[in-house]
Coordinates of C-alpha atoms in Angstrom, one line a residue:
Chain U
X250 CA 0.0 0.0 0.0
X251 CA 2.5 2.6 1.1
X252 CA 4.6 1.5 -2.2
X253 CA 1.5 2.3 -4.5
X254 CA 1.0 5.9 -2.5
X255 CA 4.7 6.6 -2.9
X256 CA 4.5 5.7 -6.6
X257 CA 1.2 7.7 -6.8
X258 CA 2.8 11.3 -5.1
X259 CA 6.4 10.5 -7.5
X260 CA 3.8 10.2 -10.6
X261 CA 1.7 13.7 -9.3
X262 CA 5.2 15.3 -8.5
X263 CA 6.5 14.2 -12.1
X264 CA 3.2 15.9 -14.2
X265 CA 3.5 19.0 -11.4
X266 CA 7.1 19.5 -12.4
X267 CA 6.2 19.0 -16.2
X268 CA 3.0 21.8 -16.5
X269 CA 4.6 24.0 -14.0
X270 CA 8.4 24.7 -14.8
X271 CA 7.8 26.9 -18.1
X272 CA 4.8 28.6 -15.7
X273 CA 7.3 29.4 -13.6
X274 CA 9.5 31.4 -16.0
X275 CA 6.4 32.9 -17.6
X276 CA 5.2 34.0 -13.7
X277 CA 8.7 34.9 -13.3
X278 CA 9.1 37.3 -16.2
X279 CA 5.7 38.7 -16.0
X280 CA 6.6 39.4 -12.3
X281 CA 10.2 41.0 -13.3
X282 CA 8.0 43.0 -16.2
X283 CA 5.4 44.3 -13.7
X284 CA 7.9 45.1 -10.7
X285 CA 9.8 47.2 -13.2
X286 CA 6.5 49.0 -14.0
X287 CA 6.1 46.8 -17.4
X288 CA 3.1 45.4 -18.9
X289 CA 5.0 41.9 -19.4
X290 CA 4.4 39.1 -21.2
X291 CA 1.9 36.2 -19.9
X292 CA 3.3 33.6 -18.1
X293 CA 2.2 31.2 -20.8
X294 CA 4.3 32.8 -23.2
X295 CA 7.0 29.8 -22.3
X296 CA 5.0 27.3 -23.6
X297 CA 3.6 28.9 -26.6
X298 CA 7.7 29.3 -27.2
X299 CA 8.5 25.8 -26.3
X300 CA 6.0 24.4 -29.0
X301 CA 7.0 27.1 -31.8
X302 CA 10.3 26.2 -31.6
X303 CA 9.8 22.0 -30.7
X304 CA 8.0 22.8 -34.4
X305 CA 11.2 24.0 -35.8
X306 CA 14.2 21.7 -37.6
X307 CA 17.8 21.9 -36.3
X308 CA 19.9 23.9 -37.9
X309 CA 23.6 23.0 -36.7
X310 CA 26.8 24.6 -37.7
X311 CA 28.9 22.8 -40.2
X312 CA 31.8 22.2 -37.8
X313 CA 29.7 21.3 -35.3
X314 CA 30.0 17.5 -34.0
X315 CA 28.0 14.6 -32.5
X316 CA 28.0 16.7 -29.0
X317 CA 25.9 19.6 -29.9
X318 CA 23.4 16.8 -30.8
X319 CA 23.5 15.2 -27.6
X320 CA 24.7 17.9 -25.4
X321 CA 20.6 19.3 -24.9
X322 CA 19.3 15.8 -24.6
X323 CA 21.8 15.3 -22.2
X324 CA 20.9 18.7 -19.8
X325 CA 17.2 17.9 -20.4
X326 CA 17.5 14.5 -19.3
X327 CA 20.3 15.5 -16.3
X328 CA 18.1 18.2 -14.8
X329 CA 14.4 16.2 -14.7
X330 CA 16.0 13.5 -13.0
X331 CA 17.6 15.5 -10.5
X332 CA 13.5 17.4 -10.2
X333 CA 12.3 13.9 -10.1
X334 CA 14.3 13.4 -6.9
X335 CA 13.3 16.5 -5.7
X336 CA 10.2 16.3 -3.7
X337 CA 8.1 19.0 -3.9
X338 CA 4.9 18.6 -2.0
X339 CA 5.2 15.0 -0.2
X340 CA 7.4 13.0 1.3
X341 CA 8.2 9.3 1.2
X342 CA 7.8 9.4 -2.9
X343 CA 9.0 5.6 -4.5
X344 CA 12.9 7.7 -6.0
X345 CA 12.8 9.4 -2.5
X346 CA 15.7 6.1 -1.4
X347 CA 17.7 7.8 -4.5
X348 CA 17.6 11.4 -3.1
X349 CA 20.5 12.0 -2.2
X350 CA 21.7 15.4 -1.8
X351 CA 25.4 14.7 -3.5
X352 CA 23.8 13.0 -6.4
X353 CA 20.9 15.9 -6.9
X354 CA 24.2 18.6 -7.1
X355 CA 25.9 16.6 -9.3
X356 CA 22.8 16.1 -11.9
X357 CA 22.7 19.9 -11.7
X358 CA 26.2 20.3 -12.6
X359 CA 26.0 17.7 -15.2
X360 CA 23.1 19.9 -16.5
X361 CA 25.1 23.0 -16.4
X362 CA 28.4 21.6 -18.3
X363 CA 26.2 20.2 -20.9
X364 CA 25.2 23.3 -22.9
X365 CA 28.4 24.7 -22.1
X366 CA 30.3 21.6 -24.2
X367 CA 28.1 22.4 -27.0
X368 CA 28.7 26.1 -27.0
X369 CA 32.4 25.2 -27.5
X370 CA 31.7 22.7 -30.0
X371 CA 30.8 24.7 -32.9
X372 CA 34.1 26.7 -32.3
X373 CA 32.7 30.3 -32.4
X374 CA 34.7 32.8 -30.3
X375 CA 31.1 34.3 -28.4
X376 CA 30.1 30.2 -27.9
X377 CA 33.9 29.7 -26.2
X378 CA 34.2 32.7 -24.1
X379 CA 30.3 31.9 -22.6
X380 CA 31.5 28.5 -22.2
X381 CA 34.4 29.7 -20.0
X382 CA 32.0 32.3 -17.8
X383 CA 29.2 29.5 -17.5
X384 CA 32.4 26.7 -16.2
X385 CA 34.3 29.6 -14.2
X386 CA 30.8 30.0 -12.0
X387 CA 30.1 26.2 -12.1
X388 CA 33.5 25.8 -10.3
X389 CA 33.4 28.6 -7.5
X390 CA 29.5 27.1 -7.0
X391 CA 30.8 23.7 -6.1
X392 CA 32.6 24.5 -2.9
X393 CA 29.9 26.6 -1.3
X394 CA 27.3 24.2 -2.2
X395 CA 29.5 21.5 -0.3
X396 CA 29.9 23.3 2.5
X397 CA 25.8 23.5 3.2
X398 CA 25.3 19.7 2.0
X399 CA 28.2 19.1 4.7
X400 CA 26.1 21.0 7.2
X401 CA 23.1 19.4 6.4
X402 CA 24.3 15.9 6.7
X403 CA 25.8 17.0 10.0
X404 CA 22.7 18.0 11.1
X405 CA 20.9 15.2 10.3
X406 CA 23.7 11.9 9.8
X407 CA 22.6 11.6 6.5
X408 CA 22.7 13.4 2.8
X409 CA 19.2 11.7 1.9
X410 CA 16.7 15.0 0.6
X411 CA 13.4 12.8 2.4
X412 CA 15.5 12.3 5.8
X413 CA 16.4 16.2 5.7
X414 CA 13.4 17.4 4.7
X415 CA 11.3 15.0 7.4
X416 CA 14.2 15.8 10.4
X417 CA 13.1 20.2 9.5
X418 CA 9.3 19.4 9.5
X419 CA 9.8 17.8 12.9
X420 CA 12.3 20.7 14.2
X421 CA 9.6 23.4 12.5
X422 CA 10.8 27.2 13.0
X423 CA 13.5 26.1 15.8
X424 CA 16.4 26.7 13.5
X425 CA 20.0 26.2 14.5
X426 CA 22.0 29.4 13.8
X427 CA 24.4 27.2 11.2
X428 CA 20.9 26.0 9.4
X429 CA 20.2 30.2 9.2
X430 CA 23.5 30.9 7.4
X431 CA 23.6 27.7 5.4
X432 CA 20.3 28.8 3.9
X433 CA 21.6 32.7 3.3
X434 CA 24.5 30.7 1.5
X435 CA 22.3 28.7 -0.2
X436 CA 20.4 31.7 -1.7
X437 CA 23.3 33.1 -3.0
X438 CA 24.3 30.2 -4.9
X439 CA 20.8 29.6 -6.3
X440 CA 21.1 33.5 -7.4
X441 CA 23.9 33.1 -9.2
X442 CA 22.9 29.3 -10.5
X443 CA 19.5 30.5 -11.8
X444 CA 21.2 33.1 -14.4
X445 CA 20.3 32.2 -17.7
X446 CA 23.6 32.5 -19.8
X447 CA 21.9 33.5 -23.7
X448 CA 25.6 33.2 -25.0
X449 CA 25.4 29.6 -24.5
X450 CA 22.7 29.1 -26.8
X451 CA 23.8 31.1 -29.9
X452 CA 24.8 28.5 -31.8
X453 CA 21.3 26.5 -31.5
X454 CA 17.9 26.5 -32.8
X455 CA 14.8 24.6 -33.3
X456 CA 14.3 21.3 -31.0
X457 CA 17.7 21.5 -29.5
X458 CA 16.7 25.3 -28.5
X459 CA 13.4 23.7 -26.8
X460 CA 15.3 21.4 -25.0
X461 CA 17.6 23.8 -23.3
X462 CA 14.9 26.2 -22.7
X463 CA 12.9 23.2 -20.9
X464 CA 15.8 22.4 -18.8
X465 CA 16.4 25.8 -17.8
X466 CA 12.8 26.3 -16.6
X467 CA 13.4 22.7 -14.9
X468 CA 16.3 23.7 -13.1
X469 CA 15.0 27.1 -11.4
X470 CA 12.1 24.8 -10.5
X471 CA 15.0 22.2 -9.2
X472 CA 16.3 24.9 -7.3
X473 CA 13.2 26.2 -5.5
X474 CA 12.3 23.1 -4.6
X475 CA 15.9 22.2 -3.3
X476 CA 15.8 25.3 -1.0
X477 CA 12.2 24.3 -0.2
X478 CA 12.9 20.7 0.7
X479 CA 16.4 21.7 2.6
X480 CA 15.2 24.7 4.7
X481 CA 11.1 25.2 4.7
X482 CA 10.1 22.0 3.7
X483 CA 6.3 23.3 6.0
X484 CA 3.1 21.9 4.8
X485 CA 4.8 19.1 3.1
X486 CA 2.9 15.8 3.2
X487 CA 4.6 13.4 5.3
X488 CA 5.7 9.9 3.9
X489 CA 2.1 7.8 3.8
X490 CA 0.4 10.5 4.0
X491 CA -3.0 10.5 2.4
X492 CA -4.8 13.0 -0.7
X493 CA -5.7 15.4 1.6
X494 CA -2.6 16.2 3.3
X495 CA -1.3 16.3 -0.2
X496 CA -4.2 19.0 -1.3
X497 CA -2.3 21.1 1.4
X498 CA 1.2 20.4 0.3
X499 CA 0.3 20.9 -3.1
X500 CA -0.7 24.6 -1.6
X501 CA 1.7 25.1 0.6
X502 CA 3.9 24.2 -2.6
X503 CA 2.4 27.3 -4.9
X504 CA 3.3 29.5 -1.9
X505 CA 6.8 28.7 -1.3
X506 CA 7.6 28.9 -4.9
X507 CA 5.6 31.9 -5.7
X508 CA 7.6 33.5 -2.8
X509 CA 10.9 32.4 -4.0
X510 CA 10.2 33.8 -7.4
X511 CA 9.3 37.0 -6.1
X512 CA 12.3 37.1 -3.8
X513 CA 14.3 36.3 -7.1
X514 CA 12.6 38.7 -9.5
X515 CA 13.2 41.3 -6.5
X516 CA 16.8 40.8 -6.0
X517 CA 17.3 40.5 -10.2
X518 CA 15.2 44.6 -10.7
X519 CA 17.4 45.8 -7.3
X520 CA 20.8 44.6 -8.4
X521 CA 20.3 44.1 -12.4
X522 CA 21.8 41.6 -13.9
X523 CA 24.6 40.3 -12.5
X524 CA 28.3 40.0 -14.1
X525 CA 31.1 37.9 -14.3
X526 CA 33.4 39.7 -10.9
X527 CA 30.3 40.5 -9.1
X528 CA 29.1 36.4 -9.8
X529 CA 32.5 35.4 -8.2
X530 CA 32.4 37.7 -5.7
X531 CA 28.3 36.6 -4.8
X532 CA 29.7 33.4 -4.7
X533 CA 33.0 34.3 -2.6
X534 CA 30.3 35.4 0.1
X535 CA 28.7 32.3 -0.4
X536 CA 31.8 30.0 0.3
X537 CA 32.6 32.2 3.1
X538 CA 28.6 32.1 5.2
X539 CA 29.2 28.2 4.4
X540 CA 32.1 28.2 6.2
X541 CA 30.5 30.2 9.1
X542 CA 27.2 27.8 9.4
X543 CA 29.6 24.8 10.1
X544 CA 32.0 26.3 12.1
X545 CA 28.4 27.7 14.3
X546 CA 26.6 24.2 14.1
X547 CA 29.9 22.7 15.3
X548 CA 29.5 25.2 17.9
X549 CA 26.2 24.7 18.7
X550 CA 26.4 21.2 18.5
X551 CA 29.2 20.8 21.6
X552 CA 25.9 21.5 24.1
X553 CA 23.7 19.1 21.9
Chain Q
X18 CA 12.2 31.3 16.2
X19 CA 14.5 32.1 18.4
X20 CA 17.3 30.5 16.3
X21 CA 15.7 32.1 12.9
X22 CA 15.8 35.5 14.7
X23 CA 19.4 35.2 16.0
X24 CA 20.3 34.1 12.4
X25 CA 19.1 37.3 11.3
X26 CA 21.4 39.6 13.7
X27 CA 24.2 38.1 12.4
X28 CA 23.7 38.0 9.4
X29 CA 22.6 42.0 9.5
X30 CA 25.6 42.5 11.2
X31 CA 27.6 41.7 8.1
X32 CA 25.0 43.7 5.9
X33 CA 26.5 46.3 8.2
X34 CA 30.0 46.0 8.1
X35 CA 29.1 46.1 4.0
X36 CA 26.7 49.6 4.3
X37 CA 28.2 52.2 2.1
X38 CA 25.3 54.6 3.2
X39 CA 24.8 55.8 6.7
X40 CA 20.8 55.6 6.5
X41 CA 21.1 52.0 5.5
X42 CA 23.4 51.0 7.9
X43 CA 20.8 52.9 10.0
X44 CA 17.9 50.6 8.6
X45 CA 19.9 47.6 9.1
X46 CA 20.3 48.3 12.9
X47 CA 16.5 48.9 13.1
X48 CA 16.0 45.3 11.8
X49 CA 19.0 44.2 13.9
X50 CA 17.5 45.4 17.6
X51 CA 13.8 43.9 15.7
X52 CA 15.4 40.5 15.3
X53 CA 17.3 40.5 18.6
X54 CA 13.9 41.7 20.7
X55 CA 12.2 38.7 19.2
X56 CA 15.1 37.1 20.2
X57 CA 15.1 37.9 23.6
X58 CA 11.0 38.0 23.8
X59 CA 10.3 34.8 24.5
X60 CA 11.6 35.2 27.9
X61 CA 10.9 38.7 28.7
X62 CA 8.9 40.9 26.6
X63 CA 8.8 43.9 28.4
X64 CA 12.5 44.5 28.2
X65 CA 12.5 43.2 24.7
X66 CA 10.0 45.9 24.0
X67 CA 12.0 48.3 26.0
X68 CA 15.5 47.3 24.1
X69 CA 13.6 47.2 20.6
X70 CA 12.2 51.0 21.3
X71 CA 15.3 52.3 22.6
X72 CA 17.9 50.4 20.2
X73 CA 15.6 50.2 17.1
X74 CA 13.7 53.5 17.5
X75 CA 14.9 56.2 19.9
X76 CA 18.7 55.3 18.5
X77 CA 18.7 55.4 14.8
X78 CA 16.0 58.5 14.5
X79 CA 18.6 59.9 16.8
X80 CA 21.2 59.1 14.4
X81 CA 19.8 60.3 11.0
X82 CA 18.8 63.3 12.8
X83 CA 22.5 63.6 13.8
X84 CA 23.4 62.5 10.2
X85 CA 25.1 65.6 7.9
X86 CA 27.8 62.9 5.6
X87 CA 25.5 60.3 3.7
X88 CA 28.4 58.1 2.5
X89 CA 30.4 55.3 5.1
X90 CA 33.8 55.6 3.3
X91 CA 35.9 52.8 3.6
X92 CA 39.2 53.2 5.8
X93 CA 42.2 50.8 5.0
X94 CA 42.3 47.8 3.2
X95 CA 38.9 46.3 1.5
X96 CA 40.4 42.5 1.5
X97 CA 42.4 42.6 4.4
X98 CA 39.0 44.1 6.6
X99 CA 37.0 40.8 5.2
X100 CA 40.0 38.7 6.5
X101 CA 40.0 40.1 9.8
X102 CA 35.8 39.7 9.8
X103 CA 36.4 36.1 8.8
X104 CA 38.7 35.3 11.3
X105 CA 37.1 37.0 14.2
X106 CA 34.2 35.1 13.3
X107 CA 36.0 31.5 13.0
X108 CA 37.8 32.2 16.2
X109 CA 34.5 33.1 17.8
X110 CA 32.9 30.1 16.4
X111 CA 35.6 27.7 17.6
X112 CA 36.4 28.8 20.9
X113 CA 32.8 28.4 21.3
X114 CA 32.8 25.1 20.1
X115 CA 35.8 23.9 22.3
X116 CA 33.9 25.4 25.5
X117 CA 30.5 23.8 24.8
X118 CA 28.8 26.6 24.8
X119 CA 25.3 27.6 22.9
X120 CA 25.2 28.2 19.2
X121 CA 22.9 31.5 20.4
X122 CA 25.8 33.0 22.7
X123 CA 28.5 32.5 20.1
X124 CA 26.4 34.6 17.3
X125 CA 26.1 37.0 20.6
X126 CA 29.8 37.5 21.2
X127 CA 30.1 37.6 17.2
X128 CA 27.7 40.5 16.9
X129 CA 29.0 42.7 19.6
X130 CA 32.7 42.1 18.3
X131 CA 32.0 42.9 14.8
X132 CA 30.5 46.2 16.4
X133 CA 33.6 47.9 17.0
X134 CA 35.1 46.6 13.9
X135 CA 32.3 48.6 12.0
X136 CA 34.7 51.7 14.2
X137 CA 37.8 50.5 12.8
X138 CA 36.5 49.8 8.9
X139 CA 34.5 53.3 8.1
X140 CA 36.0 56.7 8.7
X141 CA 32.7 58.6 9.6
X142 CA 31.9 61.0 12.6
X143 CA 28.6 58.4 13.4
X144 CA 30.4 55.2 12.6
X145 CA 31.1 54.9 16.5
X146 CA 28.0 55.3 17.6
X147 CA 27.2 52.8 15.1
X148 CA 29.0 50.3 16.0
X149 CA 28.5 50.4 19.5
X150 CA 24.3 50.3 18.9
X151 CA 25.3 46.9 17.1
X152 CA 27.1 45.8 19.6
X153 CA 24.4 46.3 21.8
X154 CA 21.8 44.0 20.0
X155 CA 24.7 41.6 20.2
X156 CA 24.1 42.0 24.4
X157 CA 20.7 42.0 23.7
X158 CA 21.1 38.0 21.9
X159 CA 23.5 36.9 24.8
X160 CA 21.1 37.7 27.3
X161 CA 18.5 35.9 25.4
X162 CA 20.6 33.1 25.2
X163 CA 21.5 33.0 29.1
X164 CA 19.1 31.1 31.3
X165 CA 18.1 32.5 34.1
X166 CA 19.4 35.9 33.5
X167 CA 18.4 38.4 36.5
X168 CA 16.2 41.0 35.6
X169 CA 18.7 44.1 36.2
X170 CA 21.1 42.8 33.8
X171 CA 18.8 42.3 31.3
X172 CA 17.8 45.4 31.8
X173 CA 21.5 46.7 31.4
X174 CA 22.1 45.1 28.1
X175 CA 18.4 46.4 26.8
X176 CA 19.6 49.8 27.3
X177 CA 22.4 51.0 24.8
X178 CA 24.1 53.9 27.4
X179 CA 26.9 53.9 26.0
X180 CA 26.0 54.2 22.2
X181 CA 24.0 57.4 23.7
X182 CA 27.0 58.9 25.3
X183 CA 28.5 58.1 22.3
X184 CA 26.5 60.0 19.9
X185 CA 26.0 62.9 22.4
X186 CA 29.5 63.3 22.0
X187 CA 29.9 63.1 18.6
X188 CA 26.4 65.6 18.2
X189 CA 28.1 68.5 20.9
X190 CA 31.7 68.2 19.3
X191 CA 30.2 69.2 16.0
X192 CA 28.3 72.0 17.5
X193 CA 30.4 73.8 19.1
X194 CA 32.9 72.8 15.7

C-alpha cells in the first residue's frame, strides 16, 4: 500500500514539475516585467515558445559534432532527473531512497556543463568565451554548495533530501543558527545558479533550443524546490500521508515557490543583472557564510 | 524562532560592516535590535519591548537626525577588513565550540565584536555610535541566550548607554565645531 502511495505522489510530482516549470518562467518574467513598472508578457508565453520552436528543424553549424546533438538531450534528461528526486509537495515518494543530496548537485552540474560543451563545439569565439564564464561560476559554485550539504548531513547523519526534509518538519521554526546561514549561503548560490547564460545558446535553434529552454525552466524549479525541501520543507505531506494532506502540500507548494520567485525577480530589478566579478564575488560570500554555518553548528552542537 | 531571529542579527551584522550609506546601515540596525527583541522575547517581553524601542527607534532616528555625511567611506584595506571579519568570526565560532557553549551566545559574542570593527573599517563621525548600537543587539542575543538571567542585567544590556553617550559626544563636538 504505502509502495502504490509513494508511486502515486512521485507520478503527481512528475506531471506538477512537467506543467509547472515553463509557468514558472512565464510567472517569473511577468513578475520582473510588472515590478519594473512593465506590462509583461503572460506567463504562458514559455509554452507557446516551447511548442514554436519543438515545431522548428535543427539547424547545426557545419563544424559542429555529435555533442551539440547530444549535449541538450543530455541537460534535459540531467536536470528532470535531479526534479524527479526532488520532492516537492510530499514526502516518502518511491525515488525518494535515491535522493540523495550529492547526487541531486551533481545532476545539476552535469546539467550545467552540458550546454556549455556544445557552445564550444561549434568553435565560435562568443560560444567559447560563454562557455568559459558558464564553467568559471560552475567551479566557485561547487565548494559553497559543499559546505551547506556538509552542514546538512551534519545536522541530520545523513545526505538523503526525504530524511532532511522530514528531520526540519519535525524541528519546524526552531532553527540552529548554522541551518540560518547555510540557507543565506544557499540563496546566494541559487542567485547566481539560476542566471540564464543566452551566449550559450547562440549556436542553436529549433528542437535542441526547446530542450535547453525546458531544462532551464526545470532547473530554477529544481532549485526552488531544493531550498524548499532543505530549509522550509512546511506543509509538506509526510511519507504515507493521504490525498488530503497532499491537497495542502500541493498549496503550501504554490506558496513557497511563488515566494521564491518573487524574492528572485526582486533581487534581479534591485541589483540588475549580474556579471562575471560580481558572480565570483556573490559566490565568494557564499563559500565564506558556508564556512560560518559549520563552524556555528559545530559550535552549537558541543551543548547538543 | 529564536534561532531564525538570531540568524538574522548576524547576518545583519555583516550587511552592516558592507553599508556604504549611513541611512542604511541605519535601517539595518532597526531590523537588527527587531530580530534580537524577538530574540530575547520569549523570555521577557517587556524588556524586549523596552530594548527594541530604545535600540531600534529612539537610537537610529537619533542618528539620522545627527546625520550631515551620507556616505560610510571605507578606511584601509577592503580584502584585508574581510579577513580580519572572517577570522574574528572563525575564532569566535571555535572557541565556542571547544567550551560547549550555545550556538545562540556565540552569534552573541560575534555581533557585539563585529560592532567595534564597523569603528575600525568606516572613517565617519557616526560610525562609532554605530558600531557600539550593534554591539548592543549583540548583548541583547546573549542575554536571550543566558538562562536564568536576573532581571537588572537584562535590563543593562536592553539599554544602549553607552552608544547614547557616544552619539552625544559626537552631536556636541560638531556643535560647538
Amino acid at each position: 500500500m504505502t509502495l502504490l502511495v509513494g508511486l502515486a505522489a512521485q507520478l503527481l510530482h512528475i506531471a506538477l514539475m512537467g506543467a509547472a516549470a515553463p509557468m514558472l518562467i512565464g510567472v517569473y518574467a511577468w513578475m520582473q516585467a510588472r515590478l519594473a513598472g512593465r506590462v509583461g508578457p503572460s506567463p504562458l508565453q514559455p509554452w507557446r515558445d516551447l511548442i514554436r520552436l519543438s515545431h522548428k528543424h535543427t539547424v547545426l553549424a557545419e563544424s559542429a559534432s555529435g555533442a551539440t546533438t547530444i549535449a541538450p538531450v543530455a541537460s534535459v534528461a540531467a536536470t528532470a532527473i535531479a526534479a524527479c528526486l526532488v520532492p516537492s509537495f510530499a514526502l516518502g515518494m518511491i525515488l525518494s531512497p535515491f535522493a540523495d543530496l550529492l547526487l541531486i548537485a551533481g545532476l545539476l552540474m552535469a546539467a550545467r556543463g552540458a550546454p556549455a560543451l556544445a557552445a564550444m563545439d561549434a568553435g565560435t569565439a562568443q560560444g567559447g568565451m560563454a562557455a568559459s564564464r558558464a564553467m568559471l561560476l560552475a567551479c566557485l559554485t561547487e565548494p559553497a554548495l559543499l559546505l551547506v550539504l556538509f552542514v546538512l548531513a551534519l545536522l541530520a547523519g545523513s545526505l538523503n533530501l526525504d530524511l532532511i526534509a522530514a528531520m526540519q518538519l519535525e524541528n519546524g521554526a526552531d532553527w540552529r543558527i548554522g541551518v540560518g546561514i547555510a540557507l543565506a549561503a544557499t540563496l546566494l548560490v541559487a542567485l547566481v545558479e539560476t542566471m540564464r547564460h543566452q551566449a550559450l545558446r547562440l549556436d542553436l535553434g529549433g528542437r535542441d533550443l526547446a530542450l535547453i529552454e525546458a531544462a532551464d525552466a526545470l532547473r530554477l524549479l529544481a532549485w526552488f524546490n531544493l531550498i524548499g525541501a532543505m530549509f522550509v520543507p512546511f506543509g509538506m505531506a509526510p511519507a504515507g500521508a493521504g490525498p488530503i494532506a497532499w491537497v495542502v502540500g500541493i498549496i503550501a507548494w504554490l506558496a513557497r515557490t511563488l515566494l521564491l520567485a518573487v524574492a528572485l525577480a526582486l533581487a534581479h530589478i534591485m541589483h540588475g543583472r549580474i556579471r562575471l566579478p560580481r558572480a565570483a564575488q556573490v559566490l565568494g560570500v557564499a563559500v565564506v557564510l558556508g564556512l560560518l554555518a559549520a563552524i556555528f553548528l559545530l559550535a552549537d552542537m558541543g551543548t547538543a | 524562532m529564536t534561532g531564525a531571529a538570531s540568524t538574522a542579527v548576524l547576518l545583519l551584522s555583516i550587511g552592516l560592516l558592507c553599508a556604504r550609506r549611513i541611512d542604511t546601515a541605519t535601517q539595518l540596525c532597526t531590523l537588527q535590535a527587531l530580530f534580537a527583541a524577538i530574540t530575547l522575547g520569549e523570555a521577557a517581553t517587556a524588556i524586549a519591548v523596552l530594548a527594541f524601542s530604545l535600540n531600534g527607534l529612539v537610537l537610529p532616528l537619533a542618528i539620522a537626525r545627527a546625520n550631515n555625511v551620507t556616505i560610510l567611506s571605507l578606511r584601509g584595506n577592503a580584502l584585508l577588513s574581510w579577513a580580519v571579519t572572517l577570522a574574528l568570526l572563525v575564532v569566535t565560532g571555535l572557541i565556542f565550540a571547544k567550551v560547549g557553549a550555545d550556538g545562540l551566545v556565540a552569534a552573541g559574542v560575534s555581533v557585539a565584536l563585529l560592532g567595534p570593527l564597523l569603528i575600525v573599517l568606516r572613517s565617519h563621525a557616526l560610525a562609532p555610535a554605530l558600531g557600539l548600537l550593534s554591539s548592543q543587539n549583540g548583548l541583547v542575543l546573549v542575554a536571550a541566550a543566558l538562562p536564568d538571567v536576573s532581571l537588572p542585567a537584562a535590563s543593562a544590556a536592553a539599554v544602549p548607554l553607552i552608544p547614547a553617550l557616544v552619539l552625544a559626544e559626537t552631536w556636541l563636538r560638531r556643535c560647538s565645531a
